[in-house]
Structures are given as C-alpha cells and as structure tokens.
GROMACS .gro file of C-alpha atoms in nm:
model
  480
    1UNK     CA    1  -2.693   5.187  -2.520
    2UNK     CA    2  -2.368   5.039  -2.633
    3UNK     CA    3  -2.095   5.278  -2.736
    4UNK     CA    4  -1.846   5.200  -3.013
    5UNK     CA    5  -1.490   5.302  -2.932
    6UNK     CA    6  -1.242   5.284  -3.220
    7UNK     CA    7  -0.885   5.190  -3.115
    8UNK     CA    8  -0.598   4.992  -3.238
    9UNK     CA    9  -0.759   4.686  -3.074
   10UNK     CA   10  -1.010   4.681  -3.353
   11UNK     CA   11  -0.737   4.596  -3.602
   12UNK     CA   12  -0.590   4.332  -3.381
   13UNK     CA   13  -0.933   4.174  -3.338
   14UNK     CA   14  -0.988   4.196  -3.712
   15UNK     CA   15  -0.688   3.971  -3.777
   16UNK     CA   16  -0.786   3.708  -3.521
   17UNK     CA   17  -1.010   3.470  -3.725
   18UNK     CA   18  -1.088   3.109  -3.797
   19UNK     CA   19  -0.869   2.916  -4.031
   20UNK     CA   20  -0.906   3.082  -4.371
   21UNK     CA   21  -1.011   2.897  -4.687
   22UNK     CA   22  -0.844   3.149  -4.922
   23UNK     CA   23  -0.600   3.416  -4.825
   24UNK     CA   24  -0.493   3.708  -5.041
   25UNK     CA   25  -0.235   3.977  -4.934
   26UNK     CA   26  -0.124   4.258  -5.165
   27UNK     CA   27   0.131   4.535  -5.077
   28UNK     CA   28   0.168   4.832  -5.313
   29UNK     CA   29   0.386   5.143  -5.273
   30UNK     CA   30   0.345   5.464  -5.465
   31UNK     CA   31   0.063   5.657  -5.630
   32UNK     CA   32  -0.215   5.565  -5.876
   33UNK     CA   33  -0.204   5.193  -5.787
   34UNK     CA   34  -0.508   4.962  -5.867
   35UNK     CA   35  -0.599   4.632  -5.720
   36UNK     CA   36  -0.913   4.415  -5.751
   37UNK     CA   37  -0.974   4.092  -5.561
   38UNK     CA   38  -1.276   3.856  -5.590
   39UNK     CA   39  -1.330   3.555  -5.363
   40UNK     CA   40  -1.609   3.303  -5.350
   41UNK     CA   41  -1.700   3.078  -5.053
   42UNK     CA   42  -1.648   3.095  -4.680
   43UNK     CA   43  -1.367   3.192  -4.437
   44UNK     CA   44  -1.179   3.401  -4.691
   45UNK     CA   45  -0.930   3.674  -4.600
   46UNK     CA   46  -0.811   3.967  -4.808
   47UNK     CA   47  -0.565   4.235  -4.714
   48UNK     CA   48  -0.465   4.518  -4.949
   49UNK     CA   49  -0.208   4.776  -4.834
   50UNK     CA   50  -0.138   5.075  -5.054
   51UNK     CA   51   0.126   5.286  -4.879
   52UNK     CA   52   0.327   5.596  -4.949
   53UNK     CA   53   0.610   5.519  -5.194
   54UNK     CA   54   0.967   5.626  -5.166
   55UNK     CA   55   0.993   6.003  -5.213
   56UNK     CA   56   0.625   6.052  -5.234
   57UNK     CA   57   0.494   6.320  -5.003
   58UNK     CA   58   0.139   6.163  -4.978
   59UNK     CA   59  -0.051   5.856  -5.083
   60UNK     CA   60  -0.255   5.969  -5.385
   61UNK     CA   61  -0.499   5.818  -5.639
   62UNK     CA   62  -0.495   5.454  -5.534
   63UNK     CA   63  -0.790   5.227  -5.596
   64UNK     CA   64  -0.864   4.904  -5.403
   65UNK     CA   65  -1.170   4.677  -5.462
   66UNK     CA   66  -1.261   4.362  -5.273
   67UNK     CA   67  -1.566   4.141  -5.354
   68UNK     CA   68  -1.642   3.841  -5.137
   69UNK     CA   69  -1.939   3.624  -5.239
   70UNK     CA   70  -2.057   3.360  -4.995
   71UNK     CA   71  -2.237   3.052  -5.137
   72UNK     CA   72  -2.456   2.987  -4.832
   73UNK     CA   73  -2.637   3.180  -4.566
   74UNK     CA   74  -2.453   2.990  -4.292
   75UNK     CA   75  -2.177   3.174  -4.106
   76UNK     CA   76  -1.908   3.259  -4.363
   77UNK     CA   77  -1.683   3.495  -4.166
   78UNK     CA   78  -1.523   3.645  -4.474
   79UNK     CA   79  -1.284   3.932  -4.393
   80UNK     CA   80  -1.154   4.220  -4.594
   81UNK     CA   81  -0.903   4.482  -4.495
   82UNK     CA   82  -0.797   4.783  -4.708
   83UNK     CA   83  -0.520   5.006  -4.582
   84UNK     CA   84  -0.442   5.337  -4.762
   85UNK     CA   85  -0.240   5.535  -4.509
   86UNK     CA   86   0.052   5.773  -4.443
   87UNK     CA   87  -0.118   6.065  -4.611
   88UNK     CA   88  -0.428   5.958  -4.808
   89UNK     CA   89  -0.549   6.184  -5.084
   90UNK     CA   90  -0.820   6.096  -5.339
   91UNK     CA   91  -0.798   5.719  -5.275
   92UNK     CA   92  -1.090   5.490  -5.339
   93UNK     CA   93  -1.168   5.174  -5.137
   94UNK     CA   94  -1.468   4.945  -5.186
   95UNK     CA   95  -1.565   4.621  -5.008
   96UNK     CA   96  -1.867   4.418  -5.106
   97UNK     CA   97  -1.966   4.110  -4.904
   98UNK     CA   98  -2.278   3.918  -5.013
   99UNK     CA   99  -2.493   3.651  -4.849
  100UNK     CA  100  -2.360   3.472  -4.542
  101UNK     CA  101  -2.314   3.614  -4.197
  102UNK     CA  102  -2.043   3.707  -3.950
  103UNK     CA  103  -1.837   3.903  -4.202
  104UNK     CA  104  -1.582   4.175  -4.123
  105UNK     CA  105  -1.482   4.479  -4.320
  106UNK     CA  106  -1.223   4.737  -4.236
  107UNK     CA  107  -1.107   5.039  -4.442
  108UNK     CA  108  -0.836   5.278  -4.330
  109UNK     CA  109  -0.762   5.598  -4.523
  110UNK     CA  110  -0.560   5.775  -4.260
  111UNK     CA  111  -0.288   6.035  -4.208
  112UNK     CA  112  -0.020   5.964  -3.964
  113UNK     CA  113   0.319   6.127  -3.896
  114UNK     CA  114   0.159   6.469  -3.951
  115UNK     CA  115  -0.014   6.374  -4.283
  116UNK     CA  116  -0.372   6.463  -4.364
  117UNK     CA  117  -0.657   6.234  -4.476
  118UNK     CA  118  -0.837   6.380  -4.773
  119UNK     CA  119  -0.793   6.680  -4.993
  120UNK     CA  120  -0.777   7.060  -4.948
  121UNK     CA  121  -1.133   7.137  -5.062
  122UNK     CA  122  -1.465   7.094  -4.888
  123UNK     CA  123  -1.703   6.816  -4.979
  124UNK     CA  124  -2.044   6.981  -4.976
  125UNK     CA  125  -2.385   6.829  -5.082
  126UNK     CA  126  -2.428   6.798  -5.461
  127UNK     CA  127  -2.072   6.898  -5.540
  128UNK     CA  128  -1.788   6.688  -5.682
  129UNK     CA  129  -1.523   6.543  -5.466
  130UNK     CA  130  -1.218   6.766  -5.447
  131UNK     CA  131  -0.923   6.557  -5.344
  132UNK     CA  132  -1.090   6.364  -5.064
  133UNK     CA  133  -1.101   5.986  -5.011
  134UNK     CA  134  -1.397   5.764  -5.090
  135UNK     CA  135  -1.476   5.449  -4.882
  136UNK     CA  136  -1.775   5.223  -4.940
  137UNK     CA  137  -1.881   4.903  -4.763
  138UNK     CA  138  -2.183   4.697  -4.872
  139UNK     CA  139  -2.295   4.389  -4.676
  140UNK     CA  140  -2.590   4.152  -4.694
  141UNK     CA  141  -2.653   3.898  -4.430
  142UNK     CA  142  -2.672   3.899  -4.047
  143UNK     CA  143  -2.430   3.921  -3.761
  144UNK     CA  144  -2.165   4.122  -3.942
  145UNK     CA  145  -1.915   4.259  -3.686
  146UNK     CA  146  -1.649   4.530  -3.680
  147UNK     CA  147  -1.749   4.695  -3.998
  148UNK     CA  148  -1.546   5.012  -3.979
  149UNK     CA  149  -1.419   5.302  -4.191
  150UNK     CA  150  -1.148   5.530  -4.051
  151UNK     CA  151  -1.058   5.853  -4.234
  152UNK     CA  152  -0.863   6.026  -3.958
  153UNK     CA  153  -0.582   6.274  -3.999
  154UNK     CA  154  -0.250   6.261  -3.821
  155UNK     CA  155  -0.180   6.482  -3.525
  156UNK     CA  156  -0.077   6.774  -3.743
  157UNK     CA  157  -0.299   6.710  -4.039
  158UNK     CA  158  -0.670   6.726  -4.105
  159UNK     CA  159  -0.949   6.497  -4.225
  160UNK     CA  160  -1.108   6.694  -4.506
  161UNK     CA  161  -1.338   6.638  -4.802
  162UNK     CA  162  -1.381   6.261  -4.740
  163UNK     CA  163  -1.679   6.046  -4.814
  164UNK     CA  164  -1.768   5.721  -4.634
  165UNK     CA  165  -2.071   5.501  -4.680
  166UNK     CA  166  -2.175   5.169  -4.519
  167UNK     CA  167  -2.485   4.978  -4.639
  168UNK     CA  168  -2.603   4.670  -4.448
  169UNK     CA  169  -2.910   4.456  -4.505
  170UNK     CA  170  -2.974   4.195  -4.234
  171UNK     CA  171  -3.004   4.156  -3.861
  172UNK     CA  172  -2.776   4.204  -3.559
  173UNK     CA  173  -2.501   4.399  -3.739
  174UNK     CA  174  -2.280   4.534  -3.451
  175UNK     CA  175  -1.988   4.772  -3.420
  176UNK     CA  176  -2.069   4.950  -3.746
  177UNK     CA  177  -1.881   5.273  -3.736
  178UNK     CA  178  -1.737   5.561  -3.942
  179UNK     CA  179  -1.473   5.788  -3.796
  180UNK     CA  180  -1.349   6.111  -3.955
  181UNK     CA  181  -1.160   6.293  -3.687
  182UNK     CA  182  -0.864   6.521  -3.604
  183UNK     CA  183  -0.966   6.853  -3.749
  184UNK     CA  184  -1.270   6.709  -3.935
  185UNK     CA  185  -1.379   6.951  -4.210
  186UNK     CA  186  -1.625   6.907  -4.498
  187UNK     CA  187  -1.667   6.531  -4.468
  188UNK     CA  188  -1.968   6.319  -4.540
  189UNK     CA  189  -2.062   5.997  -4.361
  190UNK     CA  190  -2.363   5.774  -4.417
  191UNK     CA  191  -2.470   5.442  -4.256
  192UNK     CA  192  -2.785   5.270  -4.387
  193UNK     CA  193  -2.907   4.951  -4.220
  194UNK     CA  194  -3.198   4.810  -4.406
  195UNK     CA  195  -3.293   5.156  -4.534
  196UNK     CA  196  -3.290   5.073  -4.903
  197UNK     CA  197  -3.293   4.701  -4.988
  198UNK     CA  198  -3.468   4.535  -4.691
  199UNK     CA  199  -3.535   4.523  -4.321
  200UNK     CA  200  -3.271   4.494  -4.052
  201UNK     CA  201  -3.325   4.441  -3.677
  202UNK     CA  202  -3.095   4.477  -3.374
  203UNK     CA  203  -2.837   4.693  -3.547
  204UNK     CA  204  -2.590   4.941  -3.404
  205UNK     CA  205  -2.435   5.240  -3.593
  206UNK     CA  206  -2.195   5.513  -3.488
  207UNK     CA  207  -2.047   5.815  -3.674
  208UNK     CA  208  -1.768   6.015  -3.515
  209UNK     CA  209  -1.653   6.345  -3.659
  210UNK     CA  210  -1.467   6.501  -3.364
  211UNK     CA  211  -1.178   6.730  -3.267
  212UNK     CA  212  -1.266   7.053  -3.434
  213UNK     CA  213  -1.561   6.944  -3.640
  214UNK     CA  214  -1.676   7.186  -3.915
  215UNK     CA  215  -1.907   7.172  -4.215
  216UNK     CA  216  -1.957   6.799  -4.182
  217UNK     CA  217  -2.260   6.584  -4.285
  218UNK     CA  218  -2.364   6.273  -4.103
  219UNK     CA  219  -2.670   6.057  -4.174
  220UNK     CA  220  -2.794   5.728  -4.023
  221UNK     CA  221  -3.092   5.538  -4.157
  222UNK     CA  222  -3.223   5.228  -3.980
  223UNK     CA  223  -3.520   4.995  -4.012
  224UNK     CA  224  -3.664   4.729  -3.788
  225UNK     CA  225  -3.669   4.690  -3.409
  226UNK     CA  226  -3.402   4.738  -3.137
  227UNK     CA  227  -3.171   4.970  -3.326
  228UNK     CA  228  -2.914   5.214  -3.191
  229UNK     CA  229  -2.754   5.522  -3.350
  230UNK     CA  230  -2.476   5.728  -3.188
  231UNK     CA  231  -2.347   6.037  -3.379
  232UNK     CA  232  -2.076   6.276  -3.249
  233UNK     CA  233  -1.957   6.612  -3.389
  234UNK     CA  234  -1.774   6.754  -3.086
  235UNK     CA  235  -1.490   6.935  -2.931
  236UNK     CA  236  -1.564   7.257  -3.125
  237UNK     CA  237  -1.863   7.185  -3.348
  238UNK     CA  238  -1.979   7.438  -3.607
  239UNK     CA  239  -2.199   7.433  -3.917
  240UNK     CA  240  -2.249   7.059  -3.899
  241UNK     CA  241  -2.550   6.862  -4.003
  242UNK     CA  242  -2.690   6.538  -3.856
  243UNK     CA  243  -2.988   6.340  -3.972
  244UNK     CA  244  -3.111   6.020  -3.808
  245UNK     CA  245  -3.408   5.829  -3.941
  246UNK     CA  246  -3.533   5.520  -3.753
  247UNK     CA  247  -3.833   5.320  -3.876
  248UNK     CA  248  -3.991   5.071  -3.639
  249UNK     CA  249  -4.012   5.022  -3.264
  250UNK     CA  250  -3.744   5.057  -3.001
  251UNK     CA  251  -3.511   5.301  -3.171
  252UNK     CA  252  -3.240   5.474  -2.970
  253UNK     CA  253  -3.064   5.781  -3.107
  254UNK     CA  254  -2.804   5.996  -2.932
  255UNK     CA  255  -2.645   6.305  -3.091
  256UNK     CA  256  -2.359   6.515  -2.964
  257UNK     CA  257  -2.271   6.859  -3.109
  258UNK     CA  258  -2.102   7.009  -2.810
  259UNK     CA  259  -1.803   7.182  -2.656
  260UNK     CA  260  -1.843   7.522  -2.832
  261UNK     CA  261  -2.140   7.439  -3.052
  262UNK     CA  262  -2.238   7.697  -3.322
  263UNK     CA  263  -2.472   7.685  -3.619
  264UNK     CA  264  -2.536   7.310  -3.610
  265UNK     CA  265  -2.851   7.131  -3.734
  266UNK     CA  266  -2.986   6.802  -3.603
  267UNK     CA  267  -3.301   6.618  -3.712
  268UNK     CA  268  -3.410   6.292  -3.556
  269UNK     CA  269  -3.715   6.111  -3.691
  270UNK     CA  270  -3.847   5.795  -3.519
  271UNK     CA  271  -4.148   5.640  -3.677
  272UNK     CA  272  -4.341   5.335  -3.547
  273UNK     CA  273  -4.671   5.191  -3.676
  274UNK     CA  274  -4.776   5.098  -3.324
  275UNK     CA  275  -4.633   5.104  -2.975
  276UNK     CA  276  -4.288   5.265  -3.009
  277UNK     CA  277  -4.064   5.274  -2.705
  278UNK     CA  278  -3.811   5.497  -2.884
  279UNK     CA  279  -3.570   5.737  -2.727
  280UNK     CA  280  -3.403   6.043  -2.885
  281UNK     CA  281  -3.146   6.265  -2.715
  282UNK     CA  282  -2.967   6.570  -2.861
  283UNK     CA  283  -2.688   6.760  -2.689
  284UNK     CA  284  -2.587   7.094  -2.823
  285UNK     CA  285  -2.409   7.227  -2.515
  286UNK     CA  286  -2.124   7.411  -2.359
  287UNK     CA  287  -2.135   7.759  -2.521
  288UNK     CA  288  -2.428   7.679  -2.751
  289UNK     CA  289  -2.550   7.932  -3.007
  290UNK     CA  290  -2.754   7.936  -3.331
  291UNK     CA  291  -2.819   7.567  -3.319
  292UNK     CA  292  -3.131   7.387  -3.437
  293UNK     CA  293  -3.257   7.054  -3.299
  294UNK     CA  294  -3.571   6.883  -3.421
  295UNK     CA  295  -3.709   6.556  -3.293
  296UNK     CA  296  -4.018   6.390  -3.448
  297UNK     CA  297  -4.171   6.068  -3.290
  298UNK     CA  298  -4.477   5.883  -3.403
  299UNK     CA  299  -4.528   5.605  -3.152
  300UNK     CA  300  -4.628   5.556  -2.785
  301UNK     CA  301  -4.407   5.558  -2.475
  302UNK     CA  302  -4.153   5.753  -2.667
  303UNK     CA  303  -3.908   5.984  -2.495
  304UNK     CA  304  -3.725   6.293  -2.641
  305UNK     CA  305  -3.467   6.529  -2.475
  306UNK     CA  306  -3.296   6.838  -2.619
  307UNK     CA  307  -3.022   6.999  -2.418
  308UNK     CA  308  -2.895   7.338  -2.538
  309UNK     CA  309  -2.720   7.468  -2.223
  310UNK     CA  310  -2.435   7.671  -2.078
  311UNK     CA  311  -2.420   8.022  -2.233
  312UNK     CA  312  -2.701   7.917  -2.456
  313UNK     CA  313  -2.830   8.175  -2.699
  314UNK     CA  314  -3.032   8.195  -3.023
  315UNK     CA  315  -3.102   7.817  -3.032
  316UNK     CA  316  -3.416   7.648  -3.161
  317UNK     CA  317  -3.540   7.318  -3.007
  318UNK     CA  318  -3.859   7.145  -3.126
  319UNK     CA  319  -4.021   6.817  -3.032
  320UNK     CA  320  -4.330   6.678  -3.212
  321UNK     CA  321  -4.499   6.368  -3.074
  322UNK     CA  322  -4.829   6.207  -3.200
  323UNK     CA  323  -5.040   6.097  -3.393
  324UNK     CA  324  -5.226   5.886  -3.138
  325UNK     CA  325  -4.931   5.860  -2.902
  326UNK     CA  326  -4.975   5.792  -2.531
  327UNK     CA  327  -4.741   5.812  -2.238
  328UNK     CA  328  -4.480   6.009  -2.432
  329UNK     CA  329  -4.239   6.248  -2.267
  330UNK     CA  330  -4.056   6.557  -2.408
  331UNK     CA  331  -3.806   6.773  -2.237
  332UNK     CA  332  -3.622   7.087  -2.368
  333UNK     CA  333  -3.354   7.243  -2.151
  334UNK     CA  334  -3.215   7.584  -2.254
  335UNK     CA  335  -3.046   7.698  -1.930
  336UNK     CA  336  -2.778   7.950  -1.854
  337UNK     CA  337  -2.935   8.124  -2.147
  338UNK     CA  338  -2.925   8.475  -2.287
  339UNK     CA  339  -3.007   8.653  -2.612
  340UNK     CA  340  -2.654   8.753  -2.702
  341UNK     CA  341  -2.743   9.111  -2.793
  342UNK     CA  342  -2.489   9.382  -2.715
  343UNK     CA  343  -2.568   9.692  -2.509
  344UNK     CA  344  -2.828   9.906  -2.683
  345UNK     CA  345  -2.890   9.655  -2.960
  346UNK     CA  346  -3.168   9.409  -3.046
  347UNK     CA  347  -3.005   9.219  -3.318
  348UNK     CA  348  -3.027   8.886  -3.150
  349UNK     CA  349  -3.312   8.689  -3.000
  350UNK     CA  350  -3.321   8.438  -2.723
  351UNK     CA  351  -3.387   8.065  -2.744
  352UNK     CA  352  -3.700   7.904  -2.883
  353UNK     CA  353  -3.859   7.588  -2.744
  354UNK     CA  354  -4.158   7.421  -2.902
  355UNK     CA  355  -4.332   7.098  -2.787
  356UNK     CA  356  -4.639   6.967  -2.959
  357UNK     CA  357  -4.797   6.638  -2.839
  358UNK     CA  358  -5.074   6.444  -3.009
  359UNK     CA  359  -5.247   6.719  -3.204
  360UNK     CA  360  -5.519   6.483  -3.310
  361UNK     CA  361  -5.876   6.409  -3.213
  362UNK     CA  362  -5.786   6.054  -3.114
  363UNK     CA  363  -5.801   5.932  -2.755
  364UNK     CA  364  -5.447   5.980  -2.628
  365UNK     CA  365  -5.347   6.025  -2.269
  366UNK     CA  366  -5.070   6.052  -2.020
  367UNK     CA  367  -4.812   6.269  -2.204
  368UNK     CA  368  -4.565   6.497  -2.028
  369UNK     CA  369  -4.383   6.805  -2.156
  370UNK     CA  370  -4.117   7.003  -1.979
  371UNK     CA  371  -3.942   7.330  -2.078
  372UNK     CA  372  -3.672   7.505  -1.875
  373UNK     CA  373  -3.527   7.834  -1.999
  374UNK     CA  374  -3.294   8.081  -1.849
  375UNK     CA  375  -3.167   8.057  -1.495
  376UNK     CA  376  -3.343   8.057  -1.157
  377UNK     CA  377  -3.393   8.430  -1.085
  378UNK     CA  378  -3.293   8.518  -1.439
  379UNK     CA  379  -2.922   8.571  -1.378
  380UNK     CA  380  -2.644   8.328  -1.453
  381UNK     CA  381  -2.284   8.349  -1.335
  382UNK     CA  382  -2.125   8.140  -1.601
  383UNK     CA  383  -1.748   8.174  -1.596
  384UNK     CA  384  -1.787   8.442  -1.332
  385UNK     CA  385  -1.958   8.679  -1.576
  386UNK     CA  386  -2.322   8.752  -1.481
  387UNK     CA  387  -2.557   8.734  -1.783
  388UNK     CA  388  -2.926   8.793  -1.799
  389UNK     CA  389  -3.150   8.552  -1.974
  390UNK     CA  390  -3.357   8.751  -2.224
  391UNK     CA  391  -3.624   8.703  -2.481
  392UNK     CA  392  -3.673   8.326  -2.473
  393UNK     CA  393  -3.995   8.177  -2.611
  394UNK     CA  394  -4.166   7.858  -2.504
  395UNK     CA  395  -4.470   7.693  -2.669
  396UNK     CA  396  -4.644   7.376  -2.558
  397UNK     CA  397  -4.950   7.218  -2.708
  398UNK     CA  398  -5.118   6.904  -2.570
  399UNK     CA  399  -5.452   6.736  -2.660
  400UNK     CA  400  -5.682   6.494  -2.477
  401UNK     CA  401  -5.652   6.380  -2.116
  402UNK     CA  402  -5.422   6.339  -1.825
  403UNK     CA  403  -5.137   6.540  -1.976
  404UNK     CA  404  -4.890   6.745  -1.775
  405UNK     CA  405  -4.675   7.048  -1.877
  406UNK     CA  406  -4.392   7.162  -1.656
  407UNK     CA  407  -4.251   7.508  -1.707
  408UNK     CA  408  -3.974   7.733  -1.566
  409UNK     CA  409  -3.844   8.054  -1.723
  410UNK     CA  410  -3.602   8.296  -1.568
  411UNK     CA  411  -3.491   8.633  -1.697
  412UNK     CA  412  -3.634   8.934  -1.879
  413UNK     CA  413  -3.891   8.956  -2.161
  414UNK     CA  414  -3.954   8.584  -2.187
  415UNK     CA  415  -4.276   8.453  -2.331
  416UNK     CA  416  -4.454   8.125  -2.265
  417UNK     CA  417  -4.777   7.985  -2.431
  418UNK     CA  418  -4.939   7.666  -2.309
  419UNK     CA  419  -5.243   7.513  -2.470
  420UNK     CA  420  -5.398   7.198  -2.314
  421UNK     CA  421  -5.720   7.012  -2.395
  422UNK     CA  422  -5.882   6.764  -2.164
  423UNK     CA  423  -5.803   6.682  -1.797
  424UNK     CA  424  -5.456   6.827  -1.793
  425UNK     CA  425  -5.222   7.012  -1.550
  426UNK     CA  426  -4.967   7.294  -1.566
  427UNK     CA  427  -4.706   7.284  -1.291
  428UNK     CA  428  -4.339   7.344  -1.211
  429UNK     CA  429  -4.012   7.184  -1.305
  430UNK     CA  430  -3.883   6.953  -1.032
  431UNK     CA  431  -3.534   7.015  -0.896
  432UNK     CA  432  -3.359   6.722  -0.744
  433UNK     CA  433  -3.569   6.599  -0.453
  434UNK     CA  434  -3.782   6.911  -0.459
  435UNK     CA  435  -4.123   6.864  -0.633
  436UNK     CA  436  -4.259   7.190  -0.767
  437UNK     CA  437  -4.633   7.205  -0.818
  438UNK     CA  438  -4.618   7.559  -0.953
  439UNK     CA  439  -4.491   7.677  -1.293
  440UNK     CA  440  -4.255   7.971  -1.260
  441UNK     CA  441  -4.155   8.283  -1.439
  442UNK     CA  442  -3.880   8.454  -1.248
  443UNK     CA  443  -3.768   8.801  -1.356
  444UNK     CA  444  -3.909   9.101  -1.525
  445UNK     CA  445  -4.144   9.189  -1.809
  446UNK     CA  446  -4.235   8.819  -1.879
  447UNK     CA  447  -4.554   8.703  -2.042
  448UNK     CA  448  -4.748   8.388  -1.985
  449UNK     CA  449  -5.062   8.276  -2.173
  450UNK     CA  450  -5.243   7.958  -2.071
  451UNK     CA  451  -5.545   7.809  -2.243
  452UNK     CA  452  -5.707   7.493  -2.096
  453UNK     CA  453  -6.021   7.314  -2.213
  454UNK     CA  454  -6.137   7.057  -1.972
  455UNK     CA  455  -6.452   6.856  -1.919
  456UNK     CA  456  -6.733   6.857  -1.664
  457UNK     CA  457  -6.614   6.655  -1.366
  458UNK     CA  458  -6.256   6.646  -1.497
  459UNK     CA  459  -6.134   7.004  -1.480
  460UNK     CA  460  -5.789   7.128  -1.582
  461UNK     CA  461  -5.545   7.272  -1.336
  462UNK     CA  462  -5.298   7.565  -1.379
  463UNK     CA  463  -5.062   7.644  -1.092
  464UNK     CA  464  -4.853   7.947  -1.184
  465UNK     CA  465  -4.634   8.202  -1.006
  466UNK     CA  466  -4.463   8.514  -1.153
  467UNK     CA  467  -4.197   8.683  -0.950
  468UNK     CA  468  -4.049   9.014  -1.056
  469UNK     CA  469  -4.161   9.344  -1.202
  470UNK     CA  470  -4.398   9.410  -1.492
  471UNK     CA  471  -4.495   9.049  -1.570
  472UNK     CA  472  -4.818   8.967  -1.743
  473UNK     CA  473  -5.014   8.647  -1.709
  474UNK     CA  474  -5.346   8.541  -1.877
  475UNK     CA  475  -5.518   8.209  -1.792
  476UNK     CA  476  -5.828   8.096  -1.985
  477UNK     CA  477  -6.009   7.785  -1.869
  478UNK     CA  478  -6.331   7.637  -2.003
  479UNK     CA  479  -6.524   7.306  -1.966
  480UNK     CA  480  -6.706   7.120  -2.243
   0.00000   0.00000   0.00000
C-alpha cells in the first residue's frame, strides 16, 4: 500500500513541469474577487492566487475557476493551481481538466499565521454551507498525478465547515488526496474514481481529517482493479463517518479512527463479480468506545480486519463475507475491553463482534474467522488501572466445508455463539509462536454455544476450554 504524505514538497513538484504552451498567472488581494480562466491544448499552466488584502482580517468570498480542455488523448500535462490562503472563509475553487493524461491540479484554501480555514458553523449532510470553503476538481483521462485539495487551518485556527470533492475518470491516477486538518470539525470530503461516469483502474485515493477530528464525513468510491483507499480521522476522533465503496477485484482499504476514538462509524464495501483478492482494515483504537465498524466483501481470497482495542468498550464490529466466497479470512480484535458500567449500574454493555461467512448453499470452502475479546484471564492493567472485561458478545456463522473459527474471550459474563456447517473446526487464537488448538473462555459466568453440522466421514471438530467459575458451555454436533 502506498501512503500519500502531503508536504510543501508537493507544491514544489507541482511547479516543476515541461515547457508550457500557455501560461496564465493572476494575483488578487481582498475579498469577493472573481477570476475565470479557460485554456485549450497541451502543456498549459494556470496559477490563481487570491490572498488577504490590506486590513482584511480573513480571505472571504473569493471565486476562482479554471478549465483546461485538451485536444488529444496523448499526454497533455496541463496544470492548474488555485491558492486562497491566509484565512480562507467561504471561498470557492473549481478546476476542470478534460481529455488527455498526466494533468496536475492543486487547490489550497488554508489558514496560516493563526487563521482558520472555513467558517464557524458545521457542515452536516443535507444542510447548506455556513461559511466554509468549497473545492472541486474534475478530471478525465489517465495518469493524473498530484491531484490535491488542502483545507487546513493554521496552528491556532481550525478547519471547519469545508467541502472538497475530487472526481476522476480514467486509469492510474496517483497521489489523489484531500486534507482537512488542524482541529478538523464538520468537514466533508469525497473522492470518486470511476464511480459515476466510467471505469478506472489502478487508482490511489487518500482523505486526511486529523488533529482533533470531529463530526467529519469522508467518502471514497472506486471502480476497476488494483485500487487503494486510505482514510484517516485521528488524534482524537469523535462522531466521524467514513464510507469506502470499491467495485472490482484487488481493492485495498485502510481506515484510521484512533487515538481516543468515540462514536465513529466506518463502512467498507468491496464487491467483485469473481475472484476478489481485496483487503479491508479498520482501526478504531487507543481508548475506543461506542464505535461501529462494518466490512462487507463479496469475492474470494478476501481479507478483513477490525481492531477496536485498548480500553475498548461498547464497540460494534461486523464482517460479512460471501456469497460463494472461498479462502476468505476475517478477524475482529476487541482486547483490553470492558463494558464501561459504573459500580452498581448496568447502563452500558460490552463489545459486539459478528462474523458471517458464505451463508449460501453454494460449494465454498477454506474460510477462517477469528474473534478475540477481553484480556487473557479477564483482567487488564491498562494505564496501571485494572479493569475487568464484561458482557462482550461474539457470533460466528460459517457454511460448507473446511472452515475454521478461532475464539478467545476473557472476563465476566461474555457470550459466544458459533455455528458451522460441513467439515469445520473450532479452535483457539494463536499467540506469537504458540499455536492454540483449543478455543478459550477465561473468567466467570461466561456462556458458549456451539452448533456443528458435519457429514459422514468428514466430522466437525470443537476443541473448547472454560476456566473460571459458573461458566456454561453447550456443544451440539450432528452428521448428515
């Protein structure tokens, strides 16, 4: 997976180009400025800078529009740069690049020197913009590089109520990124690569809403093969929403909502008509509470991982793999977990993990599911404060043959339900070099229900141990 890192180098690289055919440079100072530039052909360059005017506290209400129309599908390398900085409120920037390939587009709507980027209100779904900035980039053609929108605040400001959208149709579009950081509140970011107007293969997209990320919305939609999505809402992440949709084989999605993660929602959907080879990873970690992570995969040899760890409570993790998928793997890790209820109360519940693989009558084999909840022995010493892992729930369903479920729960009052059809096995979660053949419930008052339906000559296997007081285990096995 290639990671996009936004730095000042990007701007320097943006300016290093081939000899330009047409060059346009516009500098405007003050508020409510408007500029529109249209260029036709190849190797064109446009730079629009709308800066804070003398005596103006912020850069407000400017509009910049750049349209570059190539005349051939050969490499065109048109470049457009819009700069609305030093306190950017309610500015609008639009770049459209058609046909051709190898184009570059860069929009900056940034704070700086303590200024903010955006307005004072929140940008929520289906509500009007309240003082934030709007940035839109539309590109058709292949090989577009360094397509970037930055709506970052200065060190003492905030990035709030902004909207950014990038639409690309074509193949091998790299370094496509939106960044809304430095106290990122109520922003919306969307990257679509082939999701509306056509297919796109080999694309890379990143959205970054970091450094105290609150009430943000991020969405990535990608079509075609060999695509990569990286979304970050981190370093205090609360009430954020991420959606990643990938259609086609070999999709890779990585989501971060971590470092004090509360009330976040992530949904990753990876759909392939055949084969698959996709990978989805969601991290909601480091003091993780009331988060929801959903991964849905429809191909074969897919892999999914959800990590909700370190003082983890009241989280929901769900992975659904099928229809007709084989050799898929799914892992949910909710460790150092507890239910968060105070003494003498039952207001809160523990974590919930749900893995369902190939719930179909088709012939699918070789899937693996793994759930780890709580802490070995049921007691965690996070930050020197012992906590007990309570009231976690794990559910696993697998159909057809040669499937494996790995399970470990530690704590009090946890519940696990495993249903397997065909020649399948229930065993333990491996730890380092130690291979555990026995599923474990460690602690008190835990409940385990196992149902296995095998076949004559190919029986199912359940290896289980419960250590503690007052545990209850029921295993039902039958052969067709």
